[in-house]
mmCIF file of C-alpha atoms in Angstrom:
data_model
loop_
_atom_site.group_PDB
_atom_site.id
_atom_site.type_symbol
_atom_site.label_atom_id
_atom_site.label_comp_id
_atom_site.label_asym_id
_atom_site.label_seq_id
_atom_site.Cartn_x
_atom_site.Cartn_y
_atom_site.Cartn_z
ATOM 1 C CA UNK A 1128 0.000 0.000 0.000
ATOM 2 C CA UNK A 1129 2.932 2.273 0.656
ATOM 3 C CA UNK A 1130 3.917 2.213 -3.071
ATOM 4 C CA UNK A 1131 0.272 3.083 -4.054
ATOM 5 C CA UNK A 1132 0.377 6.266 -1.846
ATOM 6 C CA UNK A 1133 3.503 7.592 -3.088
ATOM 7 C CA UNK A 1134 2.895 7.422 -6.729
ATOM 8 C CA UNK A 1135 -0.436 9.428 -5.060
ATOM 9 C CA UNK A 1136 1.677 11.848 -3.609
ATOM 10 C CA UNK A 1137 3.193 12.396 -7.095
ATOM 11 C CA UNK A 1138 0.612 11.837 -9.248
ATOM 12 C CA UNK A 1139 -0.522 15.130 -6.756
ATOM 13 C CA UNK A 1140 -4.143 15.076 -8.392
ATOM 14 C CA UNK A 1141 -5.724 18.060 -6.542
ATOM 15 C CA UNK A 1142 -3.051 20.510 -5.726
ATOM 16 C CA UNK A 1143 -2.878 22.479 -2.525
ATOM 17 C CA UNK A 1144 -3.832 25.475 -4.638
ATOM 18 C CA UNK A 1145 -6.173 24.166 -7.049
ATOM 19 C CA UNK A 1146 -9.751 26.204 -7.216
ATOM 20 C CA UNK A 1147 -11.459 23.086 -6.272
ATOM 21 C CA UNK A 1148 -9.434 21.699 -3.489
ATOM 22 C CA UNK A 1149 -11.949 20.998 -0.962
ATOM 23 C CA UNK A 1150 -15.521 19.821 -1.518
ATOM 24 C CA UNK A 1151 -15.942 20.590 -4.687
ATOM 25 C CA UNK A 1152 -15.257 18.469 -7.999
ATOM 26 C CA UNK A 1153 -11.790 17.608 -9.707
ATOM 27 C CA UNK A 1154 -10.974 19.804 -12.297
ATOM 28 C CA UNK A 1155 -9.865 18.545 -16.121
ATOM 29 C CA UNK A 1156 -6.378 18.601 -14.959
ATOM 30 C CA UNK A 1157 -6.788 16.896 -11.940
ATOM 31 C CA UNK A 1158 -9.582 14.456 -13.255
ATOM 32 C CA UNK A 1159 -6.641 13.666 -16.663
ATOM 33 C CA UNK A 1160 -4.048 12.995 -13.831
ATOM 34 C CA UNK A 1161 -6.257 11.046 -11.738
ATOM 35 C CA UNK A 1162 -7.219 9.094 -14.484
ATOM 36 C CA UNK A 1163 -3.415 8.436 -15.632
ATOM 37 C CA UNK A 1164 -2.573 6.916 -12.524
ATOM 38 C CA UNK A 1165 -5.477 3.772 -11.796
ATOM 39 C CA UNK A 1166 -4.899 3.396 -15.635
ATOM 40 C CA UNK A 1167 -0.812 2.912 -15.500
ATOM 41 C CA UNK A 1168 -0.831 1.493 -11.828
ATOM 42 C CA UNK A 1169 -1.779 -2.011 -12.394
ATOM 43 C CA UNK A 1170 1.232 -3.103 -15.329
ATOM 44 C CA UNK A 1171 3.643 -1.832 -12.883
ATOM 45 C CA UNK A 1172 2.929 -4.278 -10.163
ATOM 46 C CA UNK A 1173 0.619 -7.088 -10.994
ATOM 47 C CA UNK A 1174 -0.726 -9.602 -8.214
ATOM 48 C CA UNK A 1175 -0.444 -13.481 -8.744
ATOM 49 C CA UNK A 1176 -3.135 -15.305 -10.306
ATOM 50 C CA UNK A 1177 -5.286 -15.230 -13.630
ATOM 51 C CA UNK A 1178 -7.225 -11.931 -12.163
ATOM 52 C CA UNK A 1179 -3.841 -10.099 -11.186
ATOM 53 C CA UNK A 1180 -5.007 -6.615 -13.497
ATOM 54 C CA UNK A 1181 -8.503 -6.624 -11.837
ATOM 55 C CA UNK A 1182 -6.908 -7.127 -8.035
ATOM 56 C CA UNK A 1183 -4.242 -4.331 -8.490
ATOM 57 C CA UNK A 1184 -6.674 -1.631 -9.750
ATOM 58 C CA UNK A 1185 -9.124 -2.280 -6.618
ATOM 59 C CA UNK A 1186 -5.992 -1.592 -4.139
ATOM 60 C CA UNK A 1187 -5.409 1.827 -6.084
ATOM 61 C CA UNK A 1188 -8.706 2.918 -6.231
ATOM 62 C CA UNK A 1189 -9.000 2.015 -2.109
ATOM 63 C CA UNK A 1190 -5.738 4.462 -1.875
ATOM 64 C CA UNK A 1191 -7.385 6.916 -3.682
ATOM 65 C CA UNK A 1192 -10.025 6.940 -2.147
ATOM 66 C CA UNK A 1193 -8.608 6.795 1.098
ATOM 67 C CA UNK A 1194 -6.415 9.681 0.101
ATOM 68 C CA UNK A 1195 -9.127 12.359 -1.340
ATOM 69 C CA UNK A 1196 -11.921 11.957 0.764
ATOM 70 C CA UNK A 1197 -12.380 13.520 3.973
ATOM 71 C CA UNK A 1198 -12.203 10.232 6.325
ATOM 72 C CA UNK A 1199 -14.046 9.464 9.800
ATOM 73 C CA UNK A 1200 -11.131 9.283 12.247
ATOM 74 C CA UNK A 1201 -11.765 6.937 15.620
ATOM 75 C CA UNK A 1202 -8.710 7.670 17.885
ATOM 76 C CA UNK A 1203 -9.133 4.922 20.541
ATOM 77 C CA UNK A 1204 -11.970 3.005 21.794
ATOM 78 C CA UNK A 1205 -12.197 5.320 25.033
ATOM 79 C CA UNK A 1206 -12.123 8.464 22.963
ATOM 80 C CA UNK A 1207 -14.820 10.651 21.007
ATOM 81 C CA UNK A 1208 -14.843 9.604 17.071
ATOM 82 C CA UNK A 1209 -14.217 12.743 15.503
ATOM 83 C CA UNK A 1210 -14.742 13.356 12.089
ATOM 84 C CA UNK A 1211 -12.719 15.708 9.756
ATOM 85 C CA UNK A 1212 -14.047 19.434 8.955
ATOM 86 C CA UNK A 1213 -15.051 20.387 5.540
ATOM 87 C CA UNK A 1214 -12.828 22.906 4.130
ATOM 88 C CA UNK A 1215 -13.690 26.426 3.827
ATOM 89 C CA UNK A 1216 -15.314 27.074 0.467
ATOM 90 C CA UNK A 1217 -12.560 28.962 -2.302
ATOM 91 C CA UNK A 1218 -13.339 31.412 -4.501
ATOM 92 C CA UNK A 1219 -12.672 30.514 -8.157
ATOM 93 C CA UNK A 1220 -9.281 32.268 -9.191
ATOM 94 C CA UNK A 1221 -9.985 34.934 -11.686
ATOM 95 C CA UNK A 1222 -13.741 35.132 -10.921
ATOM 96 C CA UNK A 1223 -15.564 38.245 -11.749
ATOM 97 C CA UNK A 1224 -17.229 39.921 -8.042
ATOM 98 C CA UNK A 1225 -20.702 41.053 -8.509
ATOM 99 C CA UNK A 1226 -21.336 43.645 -6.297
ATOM 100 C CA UNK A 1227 -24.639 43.480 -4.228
ATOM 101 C CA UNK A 1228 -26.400 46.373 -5.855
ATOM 102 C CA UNK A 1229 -26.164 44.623 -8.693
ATOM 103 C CA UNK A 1230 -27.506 41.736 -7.627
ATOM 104 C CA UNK A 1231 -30.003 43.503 -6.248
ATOM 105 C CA UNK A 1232 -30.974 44.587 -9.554
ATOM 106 C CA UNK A 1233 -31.222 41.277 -10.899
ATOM 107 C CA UNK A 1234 -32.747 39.649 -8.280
ATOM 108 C CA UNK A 1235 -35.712 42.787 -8.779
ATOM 109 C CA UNK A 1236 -35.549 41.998 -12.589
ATOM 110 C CA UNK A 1237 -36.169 38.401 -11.456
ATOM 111 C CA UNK A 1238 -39.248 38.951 -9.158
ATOM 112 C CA UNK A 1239 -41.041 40.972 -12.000
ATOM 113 C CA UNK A 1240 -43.604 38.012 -12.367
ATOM 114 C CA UNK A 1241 -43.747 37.418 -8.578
ATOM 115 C CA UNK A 1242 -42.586 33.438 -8.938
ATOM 116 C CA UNK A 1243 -41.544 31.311 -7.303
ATOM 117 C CA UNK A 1244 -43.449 32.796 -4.373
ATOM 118 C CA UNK A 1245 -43.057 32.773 -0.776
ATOM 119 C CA UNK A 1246 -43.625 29.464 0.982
ATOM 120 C CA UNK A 1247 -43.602 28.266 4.959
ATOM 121 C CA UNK A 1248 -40.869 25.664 5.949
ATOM 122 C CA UNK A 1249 -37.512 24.913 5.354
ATOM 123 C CA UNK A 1250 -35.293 22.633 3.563
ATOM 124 C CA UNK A 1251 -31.758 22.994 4.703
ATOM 125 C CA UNK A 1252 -28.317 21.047 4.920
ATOM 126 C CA UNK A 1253 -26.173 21.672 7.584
ATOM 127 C CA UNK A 1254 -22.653 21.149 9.077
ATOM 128 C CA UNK A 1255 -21.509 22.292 12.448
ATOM 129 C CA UNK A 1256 -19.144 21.849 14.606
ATOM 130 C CA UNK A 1257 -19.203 20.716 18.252
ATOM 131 C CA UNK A 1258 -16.473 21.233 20.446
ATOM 132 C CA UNK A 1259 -15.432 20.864 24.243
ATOM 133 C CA UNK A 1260 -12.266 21.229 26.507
ATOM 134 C CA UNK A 1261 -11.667 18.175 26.564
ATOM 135 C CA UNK A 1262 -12.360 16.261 23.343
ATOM 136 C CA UNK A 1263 -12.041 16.856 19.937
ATOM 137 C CA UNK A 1264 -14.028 19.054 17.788
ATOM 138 C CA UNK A 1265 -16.537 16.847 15.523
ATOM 139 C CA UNK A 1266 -18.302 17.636 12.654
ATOM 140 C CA UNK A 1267 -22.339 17.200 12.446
ATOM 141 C CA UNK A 1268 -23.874 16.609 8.946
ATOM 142 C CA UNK A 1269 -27.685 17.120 9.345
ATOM 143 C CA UNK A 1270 -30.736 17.508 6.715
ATOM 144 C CA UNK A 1271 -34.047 18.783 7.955
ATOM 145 C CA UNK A 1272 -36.862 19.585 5.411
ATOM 146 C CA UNK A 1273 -39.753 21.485 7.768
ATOM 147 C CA UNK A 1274 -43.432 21.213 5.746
ATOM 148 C CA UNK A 1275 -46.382 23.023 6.986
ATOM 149 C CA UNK A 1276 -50.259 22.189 6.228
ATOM 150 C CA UNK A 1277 -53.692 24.116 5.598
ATOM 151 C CA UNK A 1278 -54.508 23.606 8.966
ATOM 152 C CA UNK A 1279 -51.146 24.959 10.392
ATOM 153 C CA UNK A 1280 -49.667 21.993 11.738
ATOM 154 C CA UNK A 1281 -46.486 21.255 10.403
ATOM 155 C CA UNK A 1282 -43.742 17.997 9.997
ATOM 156 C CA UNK A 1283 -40.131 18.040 10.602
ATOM 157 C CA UNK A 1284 -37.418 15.340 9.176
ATOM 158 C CA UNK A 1285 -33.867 15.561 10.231
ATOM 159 C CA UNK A 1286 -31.838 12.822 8.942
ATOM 160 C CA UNK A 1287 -27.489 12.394 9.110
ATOM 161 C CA UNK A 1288 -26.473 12.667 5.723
ATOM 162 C CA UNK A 1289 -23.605 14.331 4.140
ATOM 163 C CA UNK A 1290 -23.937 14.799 0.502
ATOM 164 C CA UNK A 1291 -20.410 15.233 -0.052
ATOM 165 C CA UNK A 1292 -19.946 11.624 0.297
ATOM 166 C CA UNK A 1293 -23.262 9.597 -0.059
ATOM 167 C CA UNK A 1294 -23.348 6.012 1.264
ATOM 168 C CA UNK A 1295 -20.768 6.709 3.848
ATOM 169 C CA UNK A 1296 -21.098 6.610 7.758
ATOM 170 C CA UNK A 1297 -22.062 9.806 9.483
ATOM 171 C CA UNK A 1298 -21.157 11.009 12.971
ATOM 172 C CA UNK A 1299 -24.328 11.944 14.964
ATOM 173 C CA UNK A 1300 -24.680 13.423 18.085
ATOM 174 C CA UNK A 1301 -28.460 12.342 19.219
ATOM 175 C CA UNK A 1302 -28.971 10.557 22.115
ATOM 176 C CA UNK A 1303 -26.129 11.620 23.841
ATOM 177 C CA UNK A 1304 -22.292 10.847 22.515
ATOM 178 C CA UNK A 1305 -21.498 10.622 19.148
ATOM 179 C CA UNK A 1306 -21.841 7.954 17.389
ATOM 180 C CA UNK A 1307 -21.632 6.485 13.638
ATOM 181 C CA UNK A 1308 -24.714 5.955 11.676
ATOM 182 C CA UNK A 1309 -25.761 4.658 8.574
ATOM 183 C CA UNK A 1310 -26.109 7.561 5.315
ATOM 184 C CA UNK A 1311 -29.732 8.924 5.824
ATOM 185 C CA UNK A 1312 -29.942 7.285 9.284
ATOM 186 C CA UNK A 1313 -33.568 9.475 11.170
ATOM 187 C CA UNK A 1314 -32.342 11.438 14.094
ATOM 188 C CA UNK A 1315 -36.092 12.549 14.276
ATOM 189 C CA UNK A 1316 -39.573 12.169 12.549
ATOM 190 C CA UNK A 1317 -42.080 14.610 14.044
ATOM 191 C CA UNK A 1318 -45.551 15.897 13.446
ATOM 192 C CA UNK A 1319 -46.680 19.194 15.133
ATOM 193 C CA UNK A 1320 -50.127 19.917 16.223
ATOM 194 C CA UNK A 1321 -51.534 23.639 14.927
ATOM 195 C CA UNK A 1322 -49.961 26.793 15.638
ATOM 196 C CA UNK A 1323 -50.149 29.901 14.927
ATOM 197 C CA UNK A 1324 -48.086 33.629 15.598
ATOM 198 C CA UNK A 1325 -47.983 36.746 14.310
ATOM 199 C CA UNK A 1326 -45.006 37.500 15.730
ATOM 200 C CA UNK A 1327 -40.728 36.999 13.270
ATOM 201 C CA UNK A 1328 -39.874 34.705 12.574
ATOM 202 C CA UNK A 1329 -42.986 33.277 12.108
ATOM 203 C CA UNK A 1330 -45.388 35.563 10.729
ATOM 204 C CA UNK A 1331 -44.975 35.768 7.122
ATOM 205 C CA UNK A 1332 -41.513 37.915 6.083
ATOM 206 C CA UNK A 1333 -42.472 41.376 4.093
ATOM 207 C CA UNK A 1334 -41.645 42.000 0.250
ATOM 208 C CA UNK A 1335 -40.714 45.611 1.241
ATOM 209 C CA UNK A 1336 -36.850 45.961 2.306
ATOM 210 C CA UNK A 1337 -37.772 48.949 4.969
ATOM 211 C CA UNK A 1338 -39.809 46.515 6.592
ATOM 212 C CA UNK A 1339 -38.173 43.882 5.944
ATOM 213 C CA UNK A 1340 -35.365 45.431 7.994
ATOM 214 C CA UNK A 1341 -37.541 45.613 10.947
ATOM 215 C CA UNK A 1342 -38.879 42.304 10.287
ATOM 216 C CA UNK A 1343 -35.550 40.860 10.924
ATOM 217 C CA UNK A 1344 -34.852 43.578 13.839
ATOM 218 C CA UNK A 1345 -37.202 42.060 15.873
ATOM 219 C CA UNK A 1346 -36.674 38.412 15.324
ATOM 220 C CA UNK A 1347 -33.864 38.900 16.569
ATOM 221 C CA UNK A 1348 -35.020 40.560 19.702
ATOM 222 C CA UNK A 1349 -33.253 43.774 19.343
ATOM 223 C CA UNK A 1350 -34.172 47.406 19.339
ATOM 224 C CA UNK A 1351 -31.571 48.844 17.416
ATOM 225 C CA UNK A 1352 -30.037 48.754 14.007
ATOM 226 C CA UNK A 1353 -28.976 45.529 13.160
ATOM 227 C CA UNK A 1354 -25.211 45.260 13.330
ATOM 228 C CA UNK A 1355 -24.105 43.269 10.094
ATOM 229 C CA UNK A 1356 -22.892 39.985 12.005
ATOM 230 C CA UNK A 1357 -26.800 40.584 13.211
ATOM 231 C CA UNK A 1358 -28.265 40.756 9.607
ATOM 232 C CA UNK A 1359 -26.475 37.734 8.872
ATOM 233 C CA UNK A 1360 -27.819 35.486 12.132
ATOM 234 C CA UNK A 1361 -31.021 37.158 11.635
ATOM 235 C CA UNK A 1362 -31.078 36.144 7.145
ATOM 236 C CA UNK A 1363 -30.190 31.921 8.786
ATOM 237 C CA UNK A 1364 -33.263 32.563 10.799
ATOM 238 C CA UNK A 1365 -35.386 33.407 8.635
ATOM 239 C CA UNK A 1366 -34.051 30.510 6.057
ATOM 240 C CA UNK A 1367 -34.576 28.249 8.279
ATOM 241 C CA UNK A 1368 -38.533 28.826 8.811
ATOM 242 C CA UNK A 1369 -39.560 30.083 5.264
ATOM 243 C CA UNK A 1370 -38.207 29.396 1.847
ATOM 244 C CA UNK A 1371 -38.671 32.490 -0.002
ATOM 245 C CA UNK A 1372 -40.138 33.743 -2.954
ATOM 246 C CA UNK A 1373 -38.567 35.840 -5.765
ATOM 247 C CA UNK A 1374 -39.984 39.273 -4.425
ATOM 248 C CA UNK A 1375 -38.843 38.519 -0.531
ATOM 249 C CA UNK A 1376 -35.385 37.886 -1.962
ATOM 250 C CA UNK A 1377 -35.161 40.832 -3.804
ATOM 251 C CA UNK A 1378 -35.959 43.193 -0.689
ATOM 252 C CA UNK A 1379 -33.398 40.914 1.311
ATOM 253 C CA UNK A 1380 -30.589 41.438 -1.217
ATOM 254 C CA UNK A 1381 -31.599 45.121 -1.286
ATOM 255 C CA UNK A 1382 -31.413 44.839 2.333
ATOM 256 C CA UNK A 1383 -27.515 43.186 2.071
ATOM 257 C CA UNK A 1384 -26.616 45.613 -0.510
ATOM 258 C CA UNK A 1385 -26.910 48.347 2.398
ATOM 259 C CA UNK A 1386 -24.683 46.319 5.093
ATOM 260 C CA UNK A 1387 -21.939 47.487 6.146
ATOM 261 C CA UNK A 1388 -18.269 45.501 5.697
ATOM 262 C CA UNK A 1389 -20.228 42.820 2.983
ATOM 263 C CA UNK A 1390 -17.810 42.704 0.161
ATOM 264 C CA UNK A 1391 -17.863 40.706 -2.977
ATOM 265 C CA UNK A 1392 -15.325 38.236 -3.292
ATOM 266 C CA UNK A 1393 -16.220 36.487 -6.853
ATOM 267 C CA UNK A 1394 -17.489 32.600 -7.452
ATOM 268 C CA UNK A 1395 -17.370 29.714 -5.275
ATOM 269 C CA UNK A 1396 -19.131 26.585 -5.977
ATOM 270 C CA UNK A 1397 -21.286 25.552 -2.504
ATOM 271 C CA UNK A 1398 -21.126 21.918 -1.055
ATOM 272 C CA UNK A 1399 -24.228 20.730 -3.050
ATOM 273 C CA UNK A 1400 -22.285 21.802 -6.084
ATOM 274 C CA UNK A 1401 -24.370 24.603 -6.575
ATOM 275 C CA UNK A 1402 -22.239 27.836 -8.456
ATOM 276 C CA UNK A 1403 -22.868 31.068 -6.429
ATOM 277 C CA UNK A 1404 -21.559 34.580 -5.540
ATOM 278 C CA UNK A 1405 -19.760 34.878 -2.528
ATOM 279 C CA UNK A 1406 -19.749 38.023 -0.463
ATOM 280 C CA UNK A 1407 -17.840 38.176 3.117
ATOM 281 C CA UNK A 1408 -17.519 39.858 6.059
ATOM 282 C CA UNK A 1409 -14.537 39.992 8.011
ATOM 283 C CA UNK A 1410 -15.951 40.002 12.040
ATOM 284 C CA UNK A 1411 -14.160 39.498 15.204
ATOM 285 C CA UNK A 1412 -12.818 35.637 15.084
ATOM 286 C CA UNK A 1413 -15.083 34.454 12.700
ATOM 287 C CA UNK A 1414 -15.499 35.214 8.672
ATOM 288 C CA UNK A 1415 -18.961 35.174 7.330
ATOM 289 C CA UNK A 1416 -19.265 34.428 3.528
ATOM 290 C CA UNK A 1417 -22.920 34.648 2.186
ATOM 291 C CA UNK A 1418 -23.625 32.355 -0.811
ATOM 292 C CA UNK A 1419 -26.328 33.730 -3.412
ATOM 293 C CA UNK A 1420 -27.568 32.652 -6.560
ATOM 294 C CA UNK A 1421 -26.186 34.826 -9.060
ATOM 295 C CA UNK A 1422 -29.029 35.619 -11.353
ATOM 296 C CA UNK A 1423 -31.921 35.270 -9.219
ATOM 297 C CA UNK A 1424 -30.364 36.409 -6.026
ATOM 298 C CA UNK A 1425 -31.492 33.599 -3.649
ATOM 299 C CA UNK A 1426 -29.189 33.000 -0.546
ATOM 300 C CA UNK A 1427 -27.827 29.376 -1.006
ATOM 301 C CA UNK A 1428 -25.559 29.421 1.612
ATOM 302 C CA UNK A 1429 -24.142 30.513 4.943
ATOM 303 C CA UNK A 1430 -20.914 29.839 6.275
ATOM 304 C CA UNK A 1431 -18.539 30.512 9.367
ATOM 305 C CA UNK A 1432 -15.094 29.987 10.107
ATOM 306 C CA UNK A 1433 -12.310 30.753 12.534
ATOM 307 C CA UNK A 1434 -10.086 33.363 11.754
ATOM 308 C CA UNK A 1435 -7.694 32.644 14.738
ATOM 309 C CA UNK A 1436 -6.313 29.241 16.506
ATOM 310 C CA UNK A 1437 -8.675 28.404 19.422
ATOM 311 C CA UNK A 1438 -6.252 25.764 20.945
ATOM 312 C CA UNK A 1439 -8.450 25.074 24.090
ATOM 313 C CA UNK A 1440 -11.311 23.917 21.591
ATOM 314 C CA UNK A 1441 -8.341 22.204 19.173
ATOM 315 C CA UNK A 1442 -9.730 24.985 16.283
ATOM 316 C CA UNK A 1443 -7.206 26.104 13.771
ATOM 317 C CA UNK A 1444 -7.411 29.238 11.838
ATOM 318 C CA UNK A 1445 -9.761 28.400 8.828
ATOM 319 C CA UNK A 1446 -12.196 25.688 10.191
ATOM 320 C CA UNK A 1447 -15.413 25.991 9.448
ATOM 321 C CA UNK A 1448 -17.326 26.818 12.311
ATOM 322 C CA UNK A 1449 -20.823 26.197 10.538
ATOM 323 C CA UNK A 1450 -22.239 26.188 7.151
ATOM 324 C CA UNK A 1451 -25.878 25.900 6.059
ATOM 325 C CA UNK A 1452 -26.839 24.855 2.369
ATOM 326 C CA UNK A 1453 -30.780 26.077 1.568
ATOM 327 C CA UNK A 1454 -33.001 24.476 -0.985
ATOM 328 C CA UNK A 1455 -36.293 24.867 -2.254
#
């Protein structure tokens, strides 16, 4: 197996500064190299028997494998299993920013017919990370879809699942420690009786980005202008109890086009593979990148990371802290 990882090493099929290093797809190069290597592999060392050719390309595809995908990592039997972080998302090397006015335009162009139109519940993908003094941090791959009903009781699914790597084990945390389970394993199947508020989050969001601004003000329970770290908490809480239509989006990019420290930073291509704009703010020991659809304006994605080594928590600068992926 050790001469299988070296010719890995310099094969080197996803660089450390390749644009899709990470959890996005090979590129041509990298997909050409990859492609070189299980092909010339299995003349160089064949394995007795009339099936040698067949035998020697499974043991380089298992060292591929093992080598490019992010790997579940158990570090003793008395230990928490700890599984490794997705990397921060990278913006595409000589991508063109789109600042959020802009955006804002389109995504006003694109609400001229009012559709797709605004809609109660959520459908999210999520990643976060749990940490503790004394164990490892571990990340938590969840999806919970959240569908309401004429008579305003509503379900909620949330099943482990990473859909970086489907079929694979994933680390959950219900029920106490963590623990593998299978791909699409149910943490929880629930059906709510009616309810009703008129109160954000809620009440329906406005189409208006004045009051959409003090929509979001007080869902987040505060009195004055939203700071932009704010804005940001207060846009995953509203994602995560309405999918939006094309007119609600529009007065929320408006909205982001206004906040202060938001920059563009060009294309990235999100963890469900999904391209975007991505536009960052640089806060006190986290960075905030905001993932949006870049004709229609729709926020796709949220993510966090570290900007400074947390060694009591065994963080590094550049973990992600949390991301959330939104769907319709």
């Amino acid at each position: 197996m050790a001469d299988e990882l070296e010719l890995l090493r310099g094969a080197n099929p996803v660089p450390h500064d390749g644009p899709h290093l990470g959890d996005g797809p090979l590129d041509h190069d990298a997909e050409r190299r990859l492609e070189r290597l299980l092909r010339e592999r299995p003349s160089r060392r064949l394995l007795p028997g009339p099936g040698r050719p067949r035998l020697a390309w499974g043991l380089v595809a298992t060292a591929v494998v093992a080598a490019l995908t992010l790997t579940l990592v158990l570090s003793g039997p008395d230990t928490t299993p700890a599984v490794a972080a997705p990397r921060p998302l990278v913006v595409r090397a000589g991508s063109t920013p789109v600042p959020l006015d802009r955006l804002a335009e389109r995504a006003e162009q694109a609400a001229a017919d009012g559709s797709p139109r605004l809609r109660k519940g959520t459908h999210v993908q999520s990643w976060s990370l749990g940490m503790s003094d004394d164990k490892p941090p571990i990340t938590l791959p969840e999806e919970r879809i959240v569908r309401w009903r004429a008579d305003a009781s509503h379900t909620e699914l949330v099943v482990a699942t990473d859909p970086r790597h489907p079929g694979r084990p994933v680390l959950s945390a219900a029920g106490g420690e963590p623990h593998l389970v299978d791909d699409g394993h149910v943490i929880s199947d629930r059906t709510y009786p009616p309810s009703w508020s008129d109160a954000p989050p809620k009440s329906p969001p406005p189409s208006d980005p004045a009051r959409l601004r003090a929509y979001l003000t007080e869902a987040q329970y505060d009195d004055g202008p939203l700071t932009t770290p704010q804005l940001l908490d207060a846009v995953e809480v509203l994602l995560d109890h309405w999918t939006l239509g094309a007119r609600e989006t529009a007065a929320l990019v408006r909205l982001l086009a206004d906040a202060e420290g938001l920059r563009p930073v060009g294309q990235v291509t999100d963890r469900l593979g999904r391209r975007g704009q991505a536009y960052v703010y640089d806060g006190s020991g986290v960075r905030h990148m905001l993932i949006t659809d870049p004709a229609t304006g729709a926020v796709l994605g949220l993510e966090s990371t570290f900007t400074a080594d947390e060694p009591e928590y065994g963080v590094k600068k550049g973990d992600v802290m949390s991301y959330s992926a939104w769907m319709r």
